[in-house]
Short mmCIF file of C-alpha atoms in Angstrom, two decimals:
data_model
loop_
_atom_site.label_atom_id
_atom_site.label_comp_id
_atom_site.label_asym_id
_atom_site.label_seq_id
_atom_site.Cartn_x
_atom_site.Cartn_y
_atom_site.Cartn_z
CA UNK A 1 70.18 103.71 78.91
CA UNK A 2 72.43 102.32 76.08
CA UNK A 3 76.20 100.74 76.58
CA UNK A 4 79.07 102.57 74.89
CA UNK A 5 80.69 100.68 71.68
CA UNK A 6 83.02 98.54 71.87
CA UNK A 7 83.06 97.61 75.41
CA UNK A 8 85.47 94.96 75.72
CA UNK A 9 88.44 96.81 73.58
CA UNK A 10 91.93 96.61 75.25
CA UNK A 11 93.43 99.89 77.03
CA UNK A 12 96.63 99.41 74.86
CA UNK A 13 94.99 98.26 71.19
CA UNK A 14 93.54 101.60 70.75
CA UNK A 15 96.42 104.28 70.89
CA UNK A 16 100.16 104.16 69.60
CA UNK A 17 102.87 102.97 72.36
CA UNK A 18 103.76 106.24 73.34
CA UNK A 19 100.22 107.06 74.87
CA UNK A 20 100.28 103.85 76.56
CA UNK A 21 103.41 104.64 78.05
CA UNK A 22 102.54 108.21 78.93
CA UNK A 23 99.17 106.54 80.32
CA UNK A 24 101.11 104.56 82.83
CA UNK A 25 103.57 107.86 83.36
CA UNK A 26 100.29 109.68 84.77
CA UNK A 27 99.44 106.46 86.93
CA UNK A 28 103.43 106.48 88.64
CA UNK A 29 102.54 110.50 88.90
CA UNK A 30 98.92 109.71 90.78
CA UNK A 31 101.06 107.48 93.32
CA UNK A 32 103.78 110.07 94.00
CA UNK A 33 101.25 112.49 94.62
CA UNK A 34 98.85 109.94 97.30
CA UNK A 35 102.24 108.76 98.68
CA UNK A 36 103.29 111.95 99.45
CA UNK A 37 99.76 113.13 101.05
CA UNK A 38 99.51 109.63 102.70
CA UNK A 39 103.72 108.99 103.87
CA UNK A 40 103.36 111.02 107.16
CA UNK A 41 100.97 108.41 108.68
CA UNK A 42 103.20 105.76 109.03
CA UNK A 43 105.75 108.14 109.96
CA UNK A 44 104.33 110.16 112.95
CA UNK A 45 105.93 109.64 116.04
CA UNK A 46 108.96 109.39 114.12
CA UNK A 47 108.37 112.90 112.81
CA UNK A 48 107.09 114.19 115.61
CA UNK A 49 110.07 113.33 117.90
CA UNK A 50 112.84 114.32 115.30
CA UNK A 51 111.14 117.56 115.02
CA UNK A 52 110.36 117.74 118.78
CA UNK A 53 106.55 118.41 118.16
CA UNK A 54 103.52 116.49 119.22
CA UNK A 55 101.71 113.97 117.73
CA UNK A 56 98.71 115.82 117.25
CA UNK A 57 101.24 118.34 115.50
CA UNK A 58 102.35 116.55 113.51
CA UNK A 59 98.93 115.26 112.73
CA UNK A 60 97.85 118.56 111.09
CA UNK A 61 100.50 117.77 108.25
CA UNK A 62 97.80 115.14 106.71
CA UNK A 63 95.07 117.73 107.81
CA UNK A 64 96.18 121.06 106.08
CA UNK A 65 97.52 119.21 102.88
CA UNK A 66 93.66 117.75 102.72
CA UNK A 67 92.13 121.22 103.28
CA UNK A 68 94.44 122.87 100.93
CA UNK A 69 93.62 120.56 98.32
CA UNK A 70 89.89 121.15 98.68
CA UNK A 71 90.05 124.74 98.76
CA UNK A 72 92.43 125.63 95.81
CA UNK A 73 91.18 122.78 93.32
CA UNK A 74 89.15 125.29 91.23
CA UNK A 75 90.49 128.85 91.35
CA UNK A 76 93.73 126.79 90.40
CA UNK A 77 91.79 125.03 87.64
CA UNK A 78 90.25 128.00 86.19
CA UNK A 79 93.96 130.00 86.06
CA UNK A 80 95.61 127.22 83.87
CA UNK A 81 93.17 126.56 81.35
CA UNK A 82 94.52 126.89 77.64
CA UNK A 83 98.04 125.81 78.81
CA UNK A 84 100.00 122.52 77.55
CA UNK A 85 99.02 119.39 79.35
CA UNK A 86 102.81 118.30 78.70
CA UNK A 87 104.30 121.29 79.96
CA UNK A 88 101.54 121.79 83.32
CA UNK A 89 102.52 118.11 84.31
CA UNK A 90 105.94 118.07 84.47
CA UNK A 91 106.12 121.67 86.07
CA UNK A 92 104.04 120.50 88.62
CA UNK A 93 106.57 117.37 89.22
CA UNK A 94 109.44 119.51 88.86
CA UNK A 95 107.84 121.51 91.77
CA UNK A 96 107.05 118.28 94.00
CA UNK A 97 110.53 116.57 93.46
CA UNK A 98 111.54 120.78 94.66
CA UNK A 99 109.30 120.54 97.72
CA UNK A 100 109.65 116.93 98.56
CA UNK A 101 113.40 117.28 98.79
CA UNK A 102 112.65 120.77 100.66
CA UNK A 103 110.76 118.69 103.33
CA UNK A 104 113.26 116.00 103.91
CA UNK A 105 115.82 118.23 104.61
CA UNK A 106 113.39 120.69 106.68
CA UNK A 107 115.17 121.78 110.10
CA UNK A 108 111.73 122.44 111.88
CA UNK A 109 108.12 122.00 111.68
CA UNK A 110 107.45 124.73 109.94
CA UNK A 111 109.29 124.48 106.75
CA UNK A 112 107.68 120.73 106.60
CA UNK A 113 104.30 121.98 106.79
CA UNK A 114 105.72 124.91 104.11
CA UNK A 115 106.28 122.18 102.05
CA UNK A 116 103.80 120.12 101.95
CA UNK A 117 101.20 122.76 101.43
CA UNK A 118 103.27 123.76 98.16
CA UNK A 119 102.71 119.99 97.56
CA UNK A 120 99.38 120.17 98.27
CA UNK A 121 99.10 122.77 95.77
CA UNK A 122 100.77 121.40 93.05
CA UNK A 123 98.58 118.11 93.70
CA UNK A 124 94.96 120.08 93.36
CA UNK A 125 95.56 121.35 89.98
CA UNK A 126 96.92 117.38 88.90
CA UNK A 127 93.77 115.95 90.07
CA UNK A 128 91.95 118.32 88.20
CA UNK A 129 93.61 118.34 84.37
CA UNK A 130 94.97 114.40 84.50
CA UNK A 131 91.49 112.80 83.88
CA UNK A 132 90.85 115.31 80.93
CA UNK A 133 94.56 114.99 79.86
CA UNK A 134 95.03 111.48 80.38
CA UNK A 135 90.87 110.73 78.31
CA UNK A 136 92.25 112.79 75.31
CA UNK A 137 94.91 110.28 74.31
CA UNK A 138 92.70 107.11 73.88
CA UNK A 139 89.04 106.92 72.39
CA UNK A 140 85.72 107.21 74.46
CA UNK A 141 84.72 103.89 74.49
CA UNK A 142 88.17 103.24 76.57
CA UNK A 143 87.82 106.55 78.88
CA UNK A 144 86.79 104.17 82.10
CA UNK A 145 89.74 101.80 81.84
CA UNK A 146 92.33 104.84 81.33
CA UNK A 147 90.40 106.19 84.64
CA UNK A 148 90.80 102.96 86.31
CA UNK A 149 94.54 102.99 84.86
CA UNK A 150 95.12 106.52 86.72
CA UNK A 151 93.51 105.77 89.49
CA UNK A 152 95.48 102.47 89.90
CA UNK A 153 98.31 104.35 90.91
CA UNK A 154 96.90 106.53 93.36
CA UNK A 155 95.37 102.76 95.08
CA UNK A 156 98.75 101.34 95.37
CA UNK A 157 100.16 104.75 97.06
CA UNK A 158 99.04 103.84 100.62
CA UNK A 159 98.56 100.12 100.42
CA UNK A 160 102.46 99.97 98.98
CA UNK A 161 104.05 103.84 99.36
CA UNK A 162 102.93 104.09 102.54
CA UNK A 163 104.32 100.36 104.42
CA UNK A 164 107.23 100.90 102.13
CA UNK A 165 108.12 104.46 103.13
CA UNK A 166 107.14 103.44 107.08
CA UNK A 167 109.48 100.91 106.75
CA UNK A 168 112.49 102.64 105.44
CA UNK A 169 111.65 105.64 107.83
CA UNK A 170 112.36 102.99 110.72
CA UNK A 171 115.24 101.60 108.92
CA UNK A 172 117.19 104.79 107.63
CA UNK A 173 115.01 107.94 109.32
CA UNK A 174 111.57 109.03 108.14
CA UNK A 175 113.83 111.90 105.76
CA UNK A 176 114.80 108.88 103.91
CA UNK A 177 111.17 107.92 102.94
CA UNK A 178 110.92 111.67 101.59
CA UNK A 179 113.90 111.58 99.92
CA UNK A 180 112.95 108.49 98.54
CA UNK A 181 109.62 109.49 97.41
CA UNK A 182 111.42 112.74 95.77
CA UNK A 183 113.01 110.27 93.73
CA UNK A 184 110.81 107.97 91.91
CA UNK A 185 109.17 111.78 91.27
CA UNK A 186 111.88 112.66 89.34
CA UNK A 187 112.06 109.57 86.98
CA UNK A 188 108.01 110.29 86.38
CA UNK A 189 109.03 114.01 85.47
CA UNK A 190 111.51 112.35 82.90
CA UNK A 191 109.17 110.07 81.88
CA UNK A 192 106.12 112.99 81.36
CA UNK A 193 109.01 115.19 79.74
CA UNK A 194 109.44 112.42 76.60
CA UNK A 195 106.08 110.53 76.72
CA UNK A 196 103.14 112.80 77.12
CA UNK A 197 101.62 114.65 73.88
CA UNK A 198 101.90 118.34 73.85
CA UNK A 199 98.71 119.68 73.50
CA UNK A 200 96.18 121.80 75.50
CA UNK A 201 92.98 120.17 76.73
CA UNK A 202 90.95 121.84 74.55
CA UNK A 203 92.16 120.30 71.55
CA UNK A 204 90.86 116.62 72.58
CA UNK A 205 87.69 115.41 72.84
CA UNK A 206 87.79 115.48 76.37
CA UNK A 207 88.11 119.37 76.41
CA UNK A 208 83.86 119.48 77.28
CA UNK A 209 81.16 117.31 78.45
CA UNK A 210 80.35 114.56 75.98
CA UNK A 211 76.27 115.23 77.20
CA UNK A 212 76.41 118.48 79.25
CA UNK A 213 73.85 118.64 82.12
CA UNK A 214 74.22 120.91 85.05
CA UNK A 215 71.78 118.21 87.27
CA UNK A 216 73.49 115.49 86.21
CA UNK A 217 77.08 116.55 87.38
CA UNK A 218 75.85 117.94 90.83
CA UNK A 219 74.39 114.77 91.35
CA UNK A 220 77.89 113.33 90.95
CA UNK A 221 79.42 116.06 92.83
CA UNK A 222 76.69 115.08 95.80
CA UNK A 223 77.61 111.76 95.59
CA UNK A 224 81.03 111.83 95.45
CA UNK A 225 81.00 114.22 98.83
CA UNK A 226 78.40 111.80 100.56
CA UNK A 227 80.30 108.37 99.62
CA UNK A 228 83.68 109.22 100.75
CA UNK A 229 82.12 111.08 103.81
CA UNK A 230 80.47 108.44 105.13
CA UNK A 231 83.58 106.28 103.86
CA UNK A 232 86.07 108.43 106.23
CA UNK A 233 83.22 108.20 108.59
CA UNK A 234 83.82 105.14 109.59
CA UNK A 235 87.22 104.45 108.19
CA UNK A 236 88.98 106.86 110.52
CA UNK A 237 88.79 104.98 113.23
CA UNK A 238 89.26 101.38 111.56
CA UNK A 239 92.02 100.10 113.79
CA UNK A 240 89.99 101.21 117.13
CA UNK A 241 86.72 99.65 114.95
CA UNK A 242 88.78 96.37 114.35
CA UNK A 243 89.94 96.06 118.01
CA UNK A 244 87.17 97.53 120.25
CA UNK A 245 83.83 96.79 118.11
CA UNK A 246 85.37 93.62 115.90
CA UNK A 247 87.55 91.87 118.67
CA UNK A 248 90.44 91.64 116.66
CA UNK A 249 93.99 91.02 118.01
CA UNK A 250 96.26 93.81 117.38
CA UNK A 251 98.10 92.10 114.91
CA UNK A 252 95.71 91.16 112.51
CA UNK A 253 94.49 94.77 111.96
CA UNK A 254 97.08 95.68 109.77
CA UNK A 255 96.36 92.09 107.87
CA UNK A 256 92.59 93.61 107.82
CA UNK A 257 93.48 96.79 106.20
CA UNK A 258 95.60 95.10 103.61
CA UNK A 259 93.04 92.50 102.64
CA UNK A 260 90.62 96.36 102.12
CA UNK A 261 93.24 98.03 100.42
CA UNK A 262 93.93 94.78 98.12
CA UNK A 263 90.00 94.72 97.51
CA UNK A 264 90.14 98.75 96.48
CA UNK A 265 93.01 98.30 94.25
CA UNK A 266 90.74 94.96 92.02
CA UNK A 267 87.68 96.74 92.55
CA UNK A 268 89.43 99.98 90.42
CA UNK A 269 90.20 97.93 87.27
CA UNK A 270 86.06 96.43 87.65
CA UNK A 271 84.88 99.66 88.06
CA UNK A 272 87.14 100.82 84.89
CA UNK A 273 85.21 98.54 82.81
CA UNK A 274 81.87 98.56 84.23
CA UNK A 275 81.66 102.18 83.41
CA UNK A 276 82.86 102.05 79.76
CA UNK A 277 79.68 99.36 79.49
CA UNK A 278 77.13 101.33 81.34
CA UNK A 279 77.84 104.62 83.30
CA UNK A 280 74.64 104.99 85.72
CA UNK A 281 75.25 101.55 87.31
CA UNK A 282 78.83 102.04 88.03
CA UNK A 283 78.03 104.29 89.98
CA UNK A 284 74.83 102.59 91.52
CA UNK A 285 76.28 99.42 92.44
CA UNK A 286 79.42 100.40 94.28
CA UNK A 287 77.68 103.10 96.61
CA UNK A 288 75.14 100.23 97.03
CA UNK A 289 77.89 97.64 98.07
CA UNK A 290 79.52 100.74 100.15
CA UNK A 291 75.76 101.06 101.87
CA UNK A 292 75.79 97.50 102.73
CA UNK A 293 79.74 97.06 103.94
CA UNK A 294 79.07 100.37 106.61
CA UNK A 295 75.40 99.19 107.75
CA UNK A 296 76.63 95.80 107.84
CA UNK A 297 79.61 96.51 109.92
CA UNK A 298 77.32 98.11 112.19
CA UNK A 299 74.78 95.42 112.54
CA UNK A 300 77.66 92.69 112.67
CA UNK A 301 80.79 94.13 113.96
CA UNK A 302 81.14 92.10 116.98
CA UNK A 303 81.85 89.01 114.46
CA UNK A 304 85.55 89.14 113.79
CA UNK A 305 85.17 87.23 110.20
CA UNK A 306 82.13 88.89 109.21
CA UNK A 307 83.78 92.55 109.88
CA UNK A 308 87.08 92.15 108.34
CA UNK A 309 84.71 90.78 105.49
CA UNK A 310 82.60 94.14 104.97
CA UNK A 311 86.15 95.92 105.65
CA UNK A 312 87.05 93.96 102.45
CA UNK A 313 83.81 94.82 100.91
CA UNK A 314 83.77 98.68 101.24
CA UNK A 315 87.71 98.77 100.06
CA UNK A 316 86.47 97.17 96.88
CA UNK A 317 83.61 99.41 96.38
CA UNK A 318 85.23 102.53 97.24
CA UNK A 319 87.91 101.47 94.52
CA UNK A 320 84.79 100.50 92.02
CA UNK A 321 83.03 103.61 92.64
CA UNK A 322 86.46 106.01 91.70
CA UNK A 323 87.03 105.41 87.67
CA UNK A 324 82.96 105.52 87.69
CA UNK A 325 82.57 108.89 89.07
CA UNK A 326 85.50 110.06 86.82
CA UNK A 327 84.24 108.92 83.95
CA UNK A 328 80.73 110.40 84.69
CA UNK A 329 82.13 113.98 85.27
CA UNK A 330 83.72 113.67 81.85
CA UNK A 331 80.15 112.41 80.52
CA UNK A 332 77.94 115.47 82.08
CA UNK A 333 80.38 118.49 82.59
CA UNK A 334 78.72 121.23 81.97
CA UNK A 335 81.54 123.06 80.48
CA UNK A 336 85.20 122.59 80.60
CA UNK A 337 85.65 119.01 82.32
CA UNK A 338 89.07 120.32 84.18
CA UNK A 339 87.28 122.42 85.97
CA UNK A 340 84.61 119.99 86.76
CA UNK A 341 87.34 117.36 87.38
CA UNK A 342 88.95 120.25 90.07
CA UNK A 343 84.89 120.79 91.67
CA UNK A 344 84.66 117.11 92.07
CA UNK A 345 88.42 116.52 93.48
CA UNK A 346 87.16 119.16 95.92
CA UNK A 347 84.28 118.09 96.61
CA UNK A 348 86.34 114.43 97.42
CA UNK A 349 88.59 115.87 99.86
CA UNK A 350 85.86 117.98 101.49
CA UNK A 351 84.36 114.42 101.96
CA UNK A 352 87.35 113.30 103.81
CA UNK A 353 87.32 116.24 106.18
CA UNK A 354 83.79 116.16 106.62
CA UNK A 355 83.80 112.00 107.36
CA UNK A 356 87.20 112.90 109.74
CA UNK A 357 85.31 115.32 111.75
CA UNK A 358 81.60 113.78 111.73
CA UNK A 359 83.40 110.09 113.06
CA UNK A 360 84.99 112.20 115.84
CA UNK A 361 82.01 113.87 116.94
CA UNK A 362 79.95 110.65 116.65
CA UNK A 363 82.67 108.75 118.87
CA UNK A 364 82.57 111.05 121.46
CA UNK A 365 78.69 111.17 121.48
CA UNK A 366 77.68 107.78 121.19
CA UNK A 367 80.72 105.39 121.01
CA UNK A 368 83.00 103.76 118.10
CA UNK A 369 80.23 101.04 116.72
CA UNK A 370 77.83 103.98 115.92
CA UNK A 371 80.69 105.71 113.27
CA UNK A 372 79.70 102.62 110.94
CA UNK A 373 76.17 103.42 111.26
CA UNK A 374 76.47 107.46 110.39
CA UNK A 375 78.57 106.37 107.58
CA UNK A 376 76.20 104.32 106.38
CA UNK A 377 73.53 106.57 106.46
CA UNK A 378 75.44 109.21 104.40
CA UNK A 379 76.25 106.23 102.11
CA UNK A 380 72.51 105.71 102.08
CA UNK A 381 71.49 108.81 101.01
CA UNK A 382 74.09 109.43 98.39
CA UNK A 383 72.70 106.01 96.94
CA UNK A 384 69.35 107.40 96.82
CA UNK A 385 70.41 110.47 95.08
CA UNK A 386 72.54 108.64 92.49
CA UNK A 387 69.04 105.97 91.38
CA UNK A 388 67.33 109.48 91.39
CA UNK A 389 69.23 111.05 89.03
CA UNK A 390 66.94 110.60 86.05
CA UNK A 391 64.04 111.74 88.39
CA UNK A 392 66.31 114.80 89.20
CA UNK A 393 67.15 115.42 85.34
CA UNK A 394 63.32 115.73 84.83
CA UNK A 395 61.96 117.37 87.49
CA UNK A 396 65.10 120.47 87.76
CA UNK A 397 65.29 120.77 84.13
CA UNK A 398 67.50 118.92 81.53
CA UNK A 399 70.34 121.01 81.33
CA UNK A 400 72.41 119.92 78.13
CA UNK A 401 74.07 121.56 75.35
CA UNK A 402 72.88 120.78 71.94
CA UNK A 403 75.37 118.82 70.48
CA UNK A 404 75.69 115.39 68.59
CA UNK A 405 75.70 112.89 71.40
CA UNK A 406 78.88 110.10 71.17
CA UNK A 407 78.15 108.26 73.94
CA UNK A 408 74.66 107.89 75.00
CA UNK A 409 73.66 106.72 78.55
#
């Protein structure tokens, strides 16, 4: 496998000001979006006794907004192809700053969880057309660092959206956090309005797979669902982990998570330029770092240091891992890379359910320590399917549209 040209070329040397600008538009966008899925967390039993509800109740307001996400991330897709990147972006802000401000005022829990689904919504069809839209403004041997750019924003959403918004929801009432939230929307809808080209994706060189293979992007697809499931796996139950398994004082969990989501955010900008140099091992390395963080914390969770250490680990190969699998969809589509983007944001959430429900099951059956080990089996085996790729090409038939290749791997 060859590197891509030009490795080491700065993000903001290679396109005018504008794109820059619109580049880091798209990231404040990404964090809006997280925030919003993420906010409710730190805002539960605040929630749930405004709105007179139960906790579990109010639980299903992360749940549904995952599950929606999953399930509408192609059909949605497929229905806006051909239609300006400028133009889908900013409706689909215009529609959260709508429903965000719809949610903070909501009277009852059922206008809230109205809301959020119409978030939900609007946030499937971003996560499939910003990696395409946001690729197209800068060159190819860049596309990993405008990933990593992107994806930055989403990182800081629940390491910094969601203290900050739990904060101010204890200060001034979780509706303040929405309202909030609604608007630091509206400045990126401003922002998207004057900044972002107006163009469909299929006039950029992002519109299709640089090498089309059908094997290739399942493999990613596989991966992608078995990383983050056996991610959420585990991570789910991280505080009880921390406390029960690790011995940790209650205090220095949320120290612990922040030290992971610190490591996630640094391991994003890595994994940015590790995949502009060499695709196949940014995505090898961080699902073998992710391996060794779950197994590990298995194996060695009773030693506080040493488990708050391979906390730290998986945050910062989860993080590596993201612009890496982004960048490989764009490399291997098979056909229009939106809708492969939308298959393998689906495919991410259906990971998070999936991990959710698998820790839950494996906590009941055989006790918190063993969620680490499931996780890192699943890890494990979407590790072994990722070195096997070329083995996979092979054997299942190299799939790939003739065309002049631009960026060989």
């Amino acid at each position: 496998m060859n590197t891509v040209s030009s490795p080491t070329v700065p993000v903001h040397r290679t396109a005018p000001p504008r794109a820059v600008a619109a580049l880091l538009s798209l990231a404040v966008t990404a964090f809006c979006f997280v925030a919003m899925e993420t906010l409710p967390v730190g805002l539960l039993p605040l929630i749930s006794a405004s709105l007179h509800v139960s906790l579990s109740a109010t639980g299903l307001l992360v749940t549904w907004y995952a599950v929606t996400v999953a399930v509408v991330s192609l059909p949605l897709a497929y229905l806006a192809q051909g239609m300006s990147r400028r133009r889908l972006v900013s409706g689909l802000l215009a529609v959260l700053v709508v429903a965000t401000l719809v949610a903070a005022a909501a009277p009852g829990y059922a206008l809230l969880l109205a809301a959020r689904i119409v978030i939900a919504l609007t946030q499937a069809l971003f996560w499939a057309v910003v990696a395409p839209a946001a690729a197209g403004m800068f060159p190819i041997a860049v596309r990993g660092r405008v990933m990593s750019i992107v994806f930055s924003g989403a990182a800081l959403a629940p390491m910094v959206g969601v203290p900050a918004g739990t904060w101010l929801g204890q200060q001034a009432g979780w509706r303040a956090a929405f309202y909030a939230l609604a608007g630091l929307a509206l400045v990126a809808l401003v922002a998207i309005v004057a900044l972002m080209p107006d163009g469909t994706a299929q006039n950029s060189h992002a519109a299709t797979g640089t090498n089309p293979s059908r094997v290739r992007y399942w493999v990613v697809v596989l991966v992608t669902t078995l990383s983050v499931t056996g991610l959420f796996t585990a991570f789910t139950y991280t505080s009880t982990f921390l406390t029960d398994v690790g011995r940790l004082p209650v205090a220095a969990v949320s120290l612990a998570l922040l030290s992971r989501g610190i490591a996630d955010f640094c391991g994003i900008s890595v994994g940015g330029v590790l995949t502009d140099r060499h695709q196949r091992t940014a995505i090898v390395l961080p699902m073998t770092l992710l391996t060794i963080a779950l197994l590990g914390m298995y194996l060695f969770g009773t030693r506080s240091l040493t488990v708050v250490a391979l906390l730290t680990l998986s945050g910062f190969a989860m993080g590596s891992l993201t612009p890496g699998l982004s960048n490989r969809v764009l490399e291997v589509a098979p056909g229009s890379t939106e809708l492969a983007s939308a298959g393998n944001s689906a495919a991410f959430n259906v990971g998070i359910a999936a991990g959710s429900f698998l820790g839950g099951v494996v906590l009941t059956a055989s006790g918190i320590r063993a969620t680490a080990l499931v996780g890192g089996i699943a890890a494990a085996v979407g590790l072994g399917i990722a070195v096997a790729e070329p083995l996979l090409a092979r054997w299942l038939g190299h799939l790939v549209i003739s065309r002049p290749r631009r960026d060989p791997v």
